Short mmCIF file of C-alpha atoms in Angstrom, two decimals:
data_model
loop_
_atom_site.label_atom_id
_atom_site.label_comp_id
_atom_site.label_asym_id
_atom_site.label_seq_id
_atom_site.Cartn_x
_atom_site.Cartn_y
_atom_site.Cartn_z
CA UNK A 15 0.00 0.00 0.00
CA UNK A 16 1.35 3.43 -0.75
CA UNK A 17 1.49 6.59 1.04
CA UNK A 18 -0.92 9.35 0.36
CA UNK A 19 1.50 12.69 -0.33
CA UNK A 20 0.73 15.41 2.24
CA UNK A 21 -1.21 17.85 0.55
CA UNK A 22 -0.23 21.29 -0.74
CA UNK A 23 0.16 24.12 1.28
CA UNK A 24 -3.21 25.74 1.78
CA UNK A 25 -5.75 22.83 -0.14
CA UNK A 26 -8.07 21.06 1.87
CA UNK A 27 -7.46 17.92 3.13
CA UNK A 28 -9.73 15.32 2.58
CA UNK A 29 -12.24 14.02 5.10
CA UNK A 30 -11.45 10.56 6.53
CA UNK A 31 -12.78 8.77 9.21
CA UNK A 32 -13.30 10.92 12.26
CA UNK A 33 -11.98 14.14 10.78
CA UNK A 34 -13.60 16.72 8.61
CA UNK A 35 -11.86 18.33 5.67
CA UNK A 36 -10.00 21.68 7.16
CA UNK A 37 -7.36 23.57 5.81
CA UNK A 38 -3.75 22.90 7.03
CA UNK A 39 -2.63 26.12 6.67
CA UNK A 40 -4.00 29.90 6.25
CA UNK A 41 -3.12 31.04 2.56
CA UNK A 42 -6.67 32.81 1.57
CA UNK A 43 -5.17 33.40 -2.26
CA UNK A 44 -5.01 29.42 -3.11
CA UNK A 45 -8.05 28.50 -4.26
CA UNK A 46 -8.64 24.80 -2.27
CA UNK A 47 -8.46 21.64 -4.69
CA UNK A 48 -11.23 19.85 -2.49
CA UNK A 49 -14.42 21.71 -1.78
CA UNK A 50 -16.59 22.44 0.75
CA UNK A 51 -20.33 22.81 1.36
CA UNK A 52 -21.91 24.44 -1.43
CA UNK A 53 -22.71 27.72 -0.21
CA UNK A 54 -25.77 29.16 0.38
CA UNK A 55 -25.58 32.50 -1.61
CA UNK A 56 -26.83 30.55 -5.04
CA UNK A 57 -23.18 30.06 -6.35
CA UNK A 58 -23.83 26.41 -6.83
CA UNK A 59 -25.05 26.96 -10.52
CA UNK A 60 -21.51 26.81 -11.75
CA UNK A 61 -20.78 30.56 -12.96
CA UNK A 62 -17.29 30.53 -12.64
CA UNK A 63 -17.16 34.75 -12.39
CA UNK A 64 -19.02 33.83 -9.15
CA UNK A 65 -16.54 34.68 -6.30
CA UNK A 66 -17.58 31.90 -4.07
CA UNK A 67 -19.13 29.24 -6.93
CA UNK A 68 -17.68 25.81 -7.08
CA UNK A 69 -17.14 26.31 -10.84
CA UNK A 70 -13.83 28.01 -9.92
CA UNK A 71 -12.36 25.20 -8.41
CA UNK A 72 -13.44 22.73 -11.33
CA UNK A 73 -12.24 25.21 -13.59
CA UNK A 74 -8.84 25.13 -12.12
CA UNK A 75 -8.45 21.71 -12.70
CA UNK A 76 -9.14 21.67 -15.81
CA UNK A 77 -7.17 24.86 -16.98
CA UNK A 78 -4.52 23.62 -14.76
CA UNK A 79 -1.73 23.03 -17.58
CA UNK A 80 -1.30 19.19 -16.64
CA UNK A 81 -5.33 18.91 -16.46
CA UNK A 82 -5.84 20.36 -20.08
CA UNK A 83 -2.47 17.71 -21.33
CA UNK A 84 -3.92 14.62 -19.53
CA UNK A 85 -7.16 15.43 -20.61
CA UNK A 86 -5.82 15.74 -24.27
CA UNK A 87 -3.98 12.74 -23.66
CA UNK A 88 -6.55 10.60 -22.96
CA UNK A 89 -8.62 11.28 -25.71
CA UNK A 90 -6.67 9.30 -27.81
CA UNK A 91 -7.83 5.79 -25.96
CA UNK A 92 -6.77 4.15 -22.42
CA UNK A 93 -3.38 4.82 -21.17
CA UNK A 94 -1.69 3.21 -18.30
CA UNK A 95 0.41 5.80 -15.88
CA UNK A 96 4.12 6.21 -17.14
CA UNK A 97 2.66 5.87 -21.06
CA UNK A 98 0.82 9.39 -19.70
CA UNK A 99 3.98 10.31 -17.91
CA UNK A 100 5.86 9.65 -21.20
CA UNK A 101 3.82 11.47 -23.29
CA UNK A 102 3.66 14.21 -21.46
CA UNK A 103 7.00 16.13 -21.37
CA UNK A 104 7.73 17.66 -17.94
CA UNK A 105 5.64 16.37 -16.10
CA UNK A 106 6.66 14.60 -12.63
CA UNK A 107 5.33 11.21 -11.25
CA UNK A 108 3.98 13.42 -8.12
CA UNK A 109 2.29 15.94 -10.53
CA UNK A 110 0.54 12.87 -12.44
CA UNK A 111 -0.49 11.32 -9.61
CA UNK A 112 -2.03 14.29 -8.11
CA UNK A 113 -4.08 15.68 -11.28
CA UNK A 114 -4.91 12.21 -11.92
CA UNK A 115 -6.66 11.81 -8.51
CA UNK A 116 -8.15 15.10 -8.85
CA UNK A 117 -9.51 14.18 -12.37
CA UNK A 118 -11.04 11.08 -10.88
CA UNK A 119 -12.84 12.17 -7.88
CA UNK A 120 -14.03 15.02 -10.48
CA UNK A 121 -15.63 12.12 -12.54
CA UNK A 122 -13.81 13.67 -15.85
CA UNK A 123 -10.58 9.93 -15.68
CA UNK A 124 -11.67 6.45 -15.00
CA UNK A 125 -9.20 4.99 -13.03
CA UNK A 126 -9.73 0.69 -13.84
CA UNK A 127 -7.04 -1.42 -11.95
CA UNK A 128 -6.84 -4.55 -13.21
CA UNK A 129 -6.55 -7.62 -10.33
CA UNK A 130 -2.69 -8.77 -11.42
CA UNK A 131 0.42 -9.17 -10.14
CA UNK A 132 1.31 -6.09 -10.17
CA UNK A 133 -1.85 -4.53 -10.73
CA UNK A 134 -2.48 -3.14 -14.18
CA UNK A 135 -4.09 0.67 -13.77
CA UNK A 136 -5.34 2.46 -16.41
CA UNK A 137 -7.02 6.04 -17.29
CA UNK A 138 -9.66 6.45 -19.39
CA UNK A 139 -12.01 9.09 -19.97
CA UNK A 140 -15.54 9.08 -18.67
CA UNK A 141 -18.17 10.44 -21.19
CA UNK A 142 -17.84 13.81 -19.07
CA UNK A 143 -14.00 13.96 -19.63
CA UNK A 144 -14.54 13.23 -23.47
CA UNK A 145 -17.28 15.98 -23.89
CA UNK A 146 -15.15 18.31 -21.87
CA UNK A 147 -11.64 16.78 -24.28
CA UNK A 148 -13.27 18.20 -27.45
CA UNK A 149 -12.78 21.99 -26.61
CA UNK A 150 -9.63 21.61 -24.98
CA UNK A 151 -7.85 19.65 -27.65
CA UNK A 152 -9.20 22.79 -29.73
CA UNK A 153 -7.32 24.91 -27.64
CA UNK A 154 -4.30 22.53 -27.29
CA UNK A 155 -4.37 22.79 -31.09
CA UNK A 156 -4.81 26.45 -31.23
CA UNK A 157 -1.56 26.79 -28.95
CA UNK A 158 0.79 24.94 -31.21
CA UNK A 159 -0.63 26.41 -34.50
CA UNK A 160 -0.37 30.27 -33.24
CA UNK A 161 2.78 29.92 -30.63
CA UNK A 162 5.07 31.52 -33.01
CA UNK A 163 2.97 34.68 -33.49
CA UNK A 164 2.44 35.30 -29.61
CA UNK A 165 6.66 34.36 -29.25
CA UNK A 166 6.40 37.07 -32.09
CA UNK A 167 4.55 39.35 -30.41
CA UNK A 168 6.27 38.83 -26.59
CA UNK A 169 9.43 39.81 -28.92
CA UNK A 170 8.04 42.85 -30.05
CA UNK A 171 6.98 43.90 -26.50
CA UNK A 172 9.90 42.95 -25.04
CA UNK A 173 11.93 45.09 -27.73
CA UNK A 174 9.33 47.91 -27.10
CA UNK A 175 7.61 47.44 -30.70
CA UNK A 176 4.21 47.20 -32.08
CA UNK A 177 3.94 43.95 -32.99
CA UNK A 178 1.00 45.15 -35.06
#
């Protein structure tokens, strides 16, 4: 059985037996990766320009930039962990592991584990996650066809040009 990391400074930790989920430390600018009650003041609609709607925090996972690349990823078919952590430049077996469990418990990644020795775990993407894999492929796509005119235009600022 594995250890569960300790969670990042200021997100929530989850609840477990006998505790509730509280903050481990006071850092009011991190917006918690677990959330709370719904809150009262009608912010559970999902307008994300809502200060206090839960749409923020699902909106920072998937914006998050290893959200939108596993996300991506997955839409090609089932992957197994380090053929994600392959294809994904960068990105560290902590940093999979965490957006991975996030992207589970927000029903967007199937996690199946397979009962051999070792297990055999793989991601897929729930019907959710593949809706929700369309647009930000789209974007993905978007990125690598118009990077060299915004590396352009940083240029230009940087240089004190129009890049106009």
């Amino acid at each position: 059985m594995s250890a569960v990391p300790a969670p990042r400074p200021g997100a929530l930790r989850p609840p477990g037996p006998g505790r509730a989920a509280v903050a481990p430390s006071a850092m009011p600018s991190v917006t918690p990766s677990v959330p709370g009650p719904v809150p009262a003041s009608g912010a559970a609609d999902g307008d994300a320009f809502c200060g206090d709607c839960p749409g923020r925090t699902v909106l920072d996972h998937v914006t998050s930039r290893w959200g939108v690349l596993i996300l991506a990823s997955l839409r090609a078919g089932p992957l197994r962990f380090h053929e994600l952590r392959d294809r994904i430049g960068g990105i560290s077996e902590k940093m999979l592991s965490q957006n991975l469990r996030v992207l589970v418990r927000d029903g967007l990644v199937d996690r199946d584990v397979e009962p051999t020795v070792p297990p055999k775990v793989s991601y897929t993407l729930t019907p959710l996650g593949a809706e929700l894999a369309v647009p930000l492929q789209s974007l993905v796509d978007w990125i690598a066809t118009r990077t060299p005119d915004i590396v352009a235009a940083q240029r230009c600022h940087d240089a004190g040009t129009d890049a106009s």
